[in-house]
C-alpha cells in the first residue's frame, strides 16, 4: 500500500469533523475527537485558517468551515452541472455535424476535456475525457482565453510554444486573434495543434454570463473546411449548441 502523508490525513480528518455534527467546535473538542494533542490540532487549524479552509469565531474562539471550501465545492459542482447540461446537446451536435464533440474547461494552464462524444461513424476512437489540450493552439482554448481573463493570463504564462508549423506563437498576433474571436463569438484551429485536423468552438456562459467552459467539434480539414475557413453550417451548429447549454445553465441568450 502506498504511504500517505500524515499531516494531510489529519487535516482531512479536521475538515470532515467540522463538516458534520455541530457547526462550530472548540480546540479541545477537535483534538479529542480525532485523537491529537492540542498543540498538533492547533497547528493544523492555524494552517487551514491561513488557507481559508477554516474560520475562527472571534467571540467564542470556536472553529467552522471556511469560505474557500465553498468556492472549491462550487467549482466542482459547476463542472459537473456543465457536463450534465451538455449531455443531450453535444450528442445532437455530434450527430448533426458528423464530427467528435468536446466540452472543455480551464484547468492548470490548459483545457481539461470533461465530456467527449464520439464521431457518429464506425471508426475506431479513443475516449478523451480527462485529457488536457493547449490553451493557445486549440479552438476550445482560444475561446476560453478570449472570454476569460484568467485563461488569457494562464495561456501567456504557459508560453506560446510551436506545436505545428501553423501554431501562432507571436503574442501580439495571438491577442489579435482573440479580439476576432470575441467579435465573432467563436474560435477555430486549423492545423495549429494536429496536422490535417481542424476545430471550431464557442463559449458556454453560466447564469452570471461568465464563461465556464467551451464546446466544440474536431475533424479532418477536408470535412471541416470550405476553402480555407470552417464550413458555415458547422460554425452555426457549434454556436447553437453553446447557446443551448448556456441557456440551460441560466444565462439566457447571448
mmCIF file of N, CA, C and O in Angstrom, residues 40-91:
data_model
loop_
_atom_site.group_PDB
_atom_site.id
_atom_site.type_symbol
_atom_site.label_atom_id
_atom_site.label_comp_id
_atom_site.label_asym_id
_atom_site.label_seq_id
_atom_site.Cartn_x
_atom_site.Cartn_y
_atom_site.Cartn_z
ATOM 1 N N UNK A 40 -0.799 19.976 18.368
ATOM 2 C CA UNK A 40 -0.846 19.491 16.982
ATOM 3 C C UNK A 40 -2.121 19.957 16.292
ATOM 4 O O UNK A 40 -2.087 20.437 15.147
ATOM 5 N N UNK A 41 -3.251 19.827 16.994
ATOM 6 C CA UNK A 41 -4.530 20.249 16.425
ATOM 7 C C UNK A 41 -4.537 21.750 16.156
ATOM 8 O O UNK A 41 -5.031 22.205 15.118
ATOM 9 N N UNK A 42 -3.944 22.515 17.066
ATOM 10 C CA UNK A 42 -3.912 23.970 16.890
ATOM 11 C C UNK A 42 -3.074 24.353 15.674
ATOM 12 O O UNK A 42 -3.429 25.268 14.912
ATOM 13 N N UNK A 43 -1.959 23.644 15.470
ATOM 14 C CA UNK A 43 -1.126 23.918 14.297
ATOM 15 C C UNK A 43 -1.858 23.636 12.997
ATOM 16 O O UNK A 43 -1.776 24.410 12.039
ATOM 17 N N UNK A 44 -2.593 22.530 12.973
ATOM 18 C CA UNK A 44 -3.378 22.195 11.785
ATOM 19 C C UNK A 44 -4.443 23.254 11.525
ATOM 20 O O UNK A 44 -4.630 23.712 10.392
ATOM 21 N N UNK A 45 -5.144 23.637 12.581
ATOM 22 C CA UNK A 45 -6.216 24.624 12.438
ATOM 23 C C UNK A 45 -5.668 25.978 11.984
ATOM 24 O O UNK A 45 -6.289 26.661 11.161
ATOM 25 N N UNK A 46 -4.524 26.358 12.502
ATOM 26 C CA UNK A 46 -3.927 27.626 12.110
ATOM 27 C C UNK A 46 -3.584 27.626 10.620
ATOM 28 O O UNK A 46 -3.822 28.599 9.901
ATOM 29 N N UNK A 47 -3.008 26.513 10.142
ATOM 30 C CA UNK A 47 -2.665 26.405 8.717
ATOM 31 C C UNK A 47 -3.923 26.412 7.853
ATOM 32 O O UNK A 47 -3.983 27.109 6.823
ATOM 33 N N UNK A 48 -4.929 25.643 8.242
ATOM 34 C CA UNK A 48 -6.189 25.611 7.487
ATOM 35 C C UNK A 48 -6.860 26.980 7.484
ATOM 36 O O UNK A 48 -7.471 27.381 6.486
ATOM 37 N N UNK A 49 -6.723 27.697 8.579
ATOM 38 C CA UNK A 49 -7.302 29.037 8.653
ATOM 39 C C UNK A 49 -6.585 29.998 7.711
ATOM 40 O O UNK A 49 -7.214 30.804 7.019
ATOM 41 N N UNK A 50 -5.260 29.897 7.660
ATOM 42 C CA UNK A 50 -4.489 30.761 6.759
ATOM 43 C C UNK A 50 -4.857 30.527 5.301
ATOM 44 O O UNK A 50 -4.841 31.452 4.489
ATOM 45 N N UNK A 51 -5.203 29.278 4.964
ATOM 46 C CA UNK A 51 -5.568 28.942 3.598
ATOM 47 C C UNK A 51 -7.043 29.189 3.293
ATOM 48 O O UNK A 51 -7.492 28.993 2.165
ATOM 49 N N UNK A 52 -7.798 29.595 4.296
ATOM 50 C CA UNK A 52 -9.215 29.900 4.095
ATOM 51 C C UNK A 52 -10.149 28.719 4.207
ATOM 52 O O UNK A 52 -11.349 28.842 3.980
ATOM 53 N N UNK A 53 -9.611 27.532 4.582
ATOM 54 C CA UNK A 53 -10.450 26.346 4.685
ATOM 55 C C UNK A 53 -11.189 26.269 6.020
ATOM 56 O O UNK A 53 -12.169 25.532 6.163
ATOM 57 N N UNK A 54 -10.704 27.010 7.019
ATOM 58 C CA UNK A 54 -11.310 27.040 8.346
ATOM 59 C C UNK A 54 -11.395 28.494 8.805
ATOM 60 O O UNK A 54 -10.513 29.300 8.486
ATOM 61 N N UNK A 55 -12.446 28.833 9.533
ATOM 62 C CA UNK A 55 -12.604 30.159 10.116
ATOM 63 C C UNK A 55 -12.800 30.021 11.626
ATOM 64 O O UNK A 55 -13.374 29.034 12.093
ATOM 65 N N UNK A 56 -12.329 31.015 12.373
ATOM 66 C CA UNK A 56 -12.487 31.011 13.833
ATOM 67 C C UNK A 56 -13.398 32.150 14.247
ATOM 68 O O UNK A 56 -13.180 33.306 13.863
ATOM 69 N N UNK A 57 -14.431 31.818 15.011
ATOM 70 C CA UNK A 57 -15.356 32.828 15.515
ATOM 71 C C UNK A 57 -14.643 33.704 16.536
ATOM 72 O O UNK A 57 -14.047 33.196 17.499
ATOM 73 N N UNK A 58 -14.681 35.010 16.328
ATOM 74 C CA UNK A 58 -13.959 35.929 17.202
ATOM 75 C C UNK A 58 -14.488 35.913 18.626
ATOM 76 O O UNK A 58 -13.723 36.081 19.591
ATOM 77 N N UNK A 59 -15.792 35.711 18.784
ATOM 78 C CA UNK A 59 -16.389 35.738 20.115
ATOM 79 C C UNK A 59 -16.130 34.484 20.924
ATOM 80 O O UNK A 59 -15.635 34.547 22.057
ATOM 81 N N UNK A 60 -16.428 33.329 20.335
ATOM 82 C CA UNK A 60 -16.325 32.063 21.075
ATOM 83 C C UNK A 60 -14.981 31.369 20.923
ATOM 84 O O UNK A 60 -14.619 30.513 21.733
ATOM 85 N N UNK A 61 -14.228 31.733 19.893
ATOM 86 C CA UNK A 61 -12.965 31.067 19.625
ATOM 87 C C UNK A 61 -13.126 29.710 18.964
ATOM 88 O O UNK A 61 -12.140 29.005 18.723
ATOM 89 N N UNK A 62 -14.361 29.345 18.635
ATOM 90 C CA UNK A 62 -14.604 28.037 18.017
ATOM 91 C C UNK A 62 -14.361 28.101 16.511
ATOM 92 O O UNK A 62 -14.372 29.171 15.902
ATOM 93 N N UNK A 63 -14.177 26.920 15.938
ATOM 94 C CA UNK A 63 -13.825 26.831 14.527
ATOM 95 C C UNK A 63 -14.983 26.290 13.696
ATOM 96 O O UNK A 63 -15.797 25.494 14.172
ATOM 97 N N UNK A 64 -15.024 26.722 12.434
ATOM 98 C CA UNK A 64 -16.007 26.220 11.472
ATOM 99 C C UNK A 64 -15.370 26.202 10.096
ATOM 100 O O UNK A 64 -14.282 26.753 9.891
ATOM 101 N N UNK A 65 -16.028 25.566 9.136
ATOM 102 C CA UNK A 65 -15.502 25.516 7.767
ATOM 103 C C UNK A 65 -15.444 26.913 7.172
ATOM 104 O O UNK A 65 -16.299 27.758 7.433
ATOM 105 N N UNK A 66 -14.421 27.140 6.319
ATOM 106 C CA UNK A 66 -14.223 28.453 5.727
ATOM 107 C C UNK A 66 -14.777 28.594 4.321
ATOM 108 O O UNK A 66 -15.189 27.617 3.681
ATOM 109 N N UNK A 67 -14.741 29.823 3.837
ATOM 110 C CA UNK A 67 -15.336 30.150 2.537
ATOM 111 C C UNK A 67 -14.589 29.505 1.369
ATOM 112 O O UNK A 67 -15.178 29.250 0.316
ATOM 113 N N UNK A 68 -13.285 29.241 1.540
ATOM 114 C CA UNK A 68 -12.515 28.652 0.441
ATOM 115 C C UNK A 68 -13.052 27.277 0.062
ATOM 116 O O UNK A 68 -13.067 26.907 -1.116
ATOM 117 N N UNK A 69 -13.517 26.512 1.061
ATOM 118 C CA UNK A 69 -14.102 25.208 0.762
ATOM 119 C C UNK A 69 -15.371 25.362 -0.062
ATOM 120 O O UNK A 69 -15.653 24.561 -0.948
ATOM 121 N N UNK A 70 -16.142 26.405 0.249
ATOM 122 C CA UNK A 70 -17.356 26.655 -0.525
ATOM 123 C C UNK A 70 -17.010 26.980 -1.966
ATOM 124 O O UNK A 70 -17.646 26.493 -2.898
ATOM 125 N N UNK A 71 -15.958 27.774 -2.162
ATOM 126 C CA UNK A 71 -15.543 28.126 -3.525
ATOM 127 C C UNK A 71 -15.125 26.887 -4.302
ATOM 128 O O UNK A 71 -15.511 26.689 -5.456
ATOM 129 N N UNK A 72 -14.325 26.031 -3.646
ATOM 130 C CA UNK A 72 -13.886 24.805 -4.301
ATOM 131 C C UNK A 72 -15.061 23.889 -4.594
ATOM 132 O O UNK A 72 -15.136 23.252 -5.648
ATOM 133 N N UNK A 73 -15.977 23.810 -3.648
ATOM 134 C CA UNK A 73 -17.154 22.972 -3.847
ATOM 135 C C UNK A 73 -18.004 23.465 -4.993
ATOM 136 O O UNK A 73 -18.506 22.681 -5.801
ATOM 137 N N UNK A 74 -18.158 24.787 -5.094
ATOM 138 C CA UNK A 74 -18.937 25.352 -6.194
ATOM 139 C C UNK A 74 -18.275 25.089 -7.526
ATOM 140 O O UNK A 74 -18.936 24.834 -8.542
ATOM 141 N N UNK A 75 -16.927 25.138 -7.554
ATOM 142 C CA UNK A 75 -16.198 24.839 -8.785
ATOM 143 C C UNK A 75 -16.446 23.401 -9.214
ATOM 144 O O UNK A 75 -16.685 23.112 -10.393
ATOM 145 N N UNK A 76 -16.411 22.485 -8.259
ATOM 146 C CA UNK A 76 -16.673 21.071 -8.543
ATOM 147 C C UNK A 76 -18.084 20.894 -9.086
ATOM 148 O O UNK A 76 -18.310 20.219 -10.096
ATOM 149 N N UNK A 77 -19.040 21.553 -8.422
ATOM 150 C CA UNK A 77 -20.424 21.429 -8.854
ATOM 151 C C UNK A 77 -20.635 22.060 -10.220
ATOM 152 O O UNK A 77 -21.404 21.556 -11.035
ATOM 153 N N UNK A 78 -19.952 23.203 -10.481
ATOM 154 C CA UNK A 78 -20.102 23.870 -11.768
ATOM 155 C C UNK A 78 -19.685 22.946 -12.910
ATOM 156 O O UNK A 78 -20.363 22.868 -13.934
ATOM 157 N N UNK A 79 -18.548 22.250 -12.746
ATOM 158 C CA UNK A 79 -18.061 21.360 -13.797
ATOM 159 C C UNK A 79 -19.045 20.221 -14.029
ATOM 160 O O UNK A 79 -19.359 19.864 -15.164
ATOM 161 N N UNK A 80 -19.555 19.646 -12.948
ATOM 162 C CA UNK A 80 -20.466 18.520 -13.090
ATOM 163 C C UNK A 80 -21.822 18.968 -13.632
ATOM 164 O O UNK A 80 -22.446 18.248 -14.414
ATOM 165 N N UNK A 81 -22.274 20.163 -13.237
ATOM 166 C CA UNK A 81 -23.515 20.680 -13.804
ATOM 167 C C UNK A 81 -23.322 20.983 -15.285
ATOM 168 O O UNK A 81 -24.202 20.694 -16.103
ATOM 169 N N UNK A 82 -22.166 21.552 -15.620
ATOM 170 C CA UNK A 82 -21.864 21.841 -17.018
ATOM 171 C C UNK A 82 -21.936 20.569 -17.853
ATOM 172 O O UNK A 82 -22.577 20.541 -18.913
ATOM 173 N N UNK A 83 -21.291 19.518 -17.384
ATOM 174 C CA UNK A 83 -21.301 18.264 -18.123
ATOM 175 C C UNK A 83 -22.711 17.705 -18.236
ATOM 176 O O UNK A 83 -23.130 17.246 -19.300
ATOM 177 N N UNK A 84 -23.464 17.760 -17.134
ATOM 178 C CA UNK A 84 -24.832 17.232 -17.145
ATOM 179 C C UNK A 84 -25.706 17.999 -18.133
ATOM 180 O O UNK A 84 -26.500 17.406 -18.875
ATOM 181 N N UNK A 85 -25.553 19.320 -18.143
ATOM 182 C CA UNK A 85 -26.366 20.143 -19.056
ATOM 183 C C UNK A 85 -25.967 19.944 -20.510
ATOM 184 O O UNK A 85 -26.772 20.139 -21.420
ATOM 185 N N UNK A 86 -24.706 19.555 -20.725
ATOM 186 C CA UNK A 86 -24.198 19.447 -22.100
ATOM 187 C C UNK A 86 -24.489 18.103 -22.748
ATOM 188 O O UNK A 86 -24.359 17.973 -23.967
ATOM 189 N N UNK A 87 -24.896 17.092 -21.969
ATOM 190 C CA UNK A 87 -25.007 15.729 -22.494
ATOM 191 C C UNK A 87 -25.868 15.644 -23.750
ATOM 192 O O UNK A 87 -25.424 15.157 -24.794
ATOM 193 N N UNK A 88 -27.104 16.081 -23.650
ATOM 194 C CA UNK A 88 -28.033 15.948 -24.780
ATOM 195 C C UNK A 88 -27.607 16.827 -25.944
ATOM 196 O O UNK A 88 -27.606 16.384 -27.110
ATOM 197 N N UNK A 89 -27.200 18.058 -25.650
ATOM 198 C CA UNK A 89 -26.881 18.999 -26.718
ATOM 199 C C UNK A 89 -25.639 18.576 -27.493
ATOM 200 O O UNK A 89 -25.574 18.755 -28.714
ATOM 201 N N UNK A 90 -24.637 18.028 -26.800
ATOM 202 C CA UNK A 90 -23.427 17.586 -27.515
ATOM 203 C C UNK A 90 -23.683 16.309 -28.309
ATOM 204 O O UNK A 90 -23.061 16.101 -29.354
ATOM 205 N N UNK A 91 -24.584 15.455 -27.828
ATOM 206 C CA UNK A 91 -24.995 14.303 -28.641
ATOM 207 C C UNK A 91 -25.591 14.787 -29.955
ATOM 208 O O UNK A 91 -25.279 14.269 -31.030
#
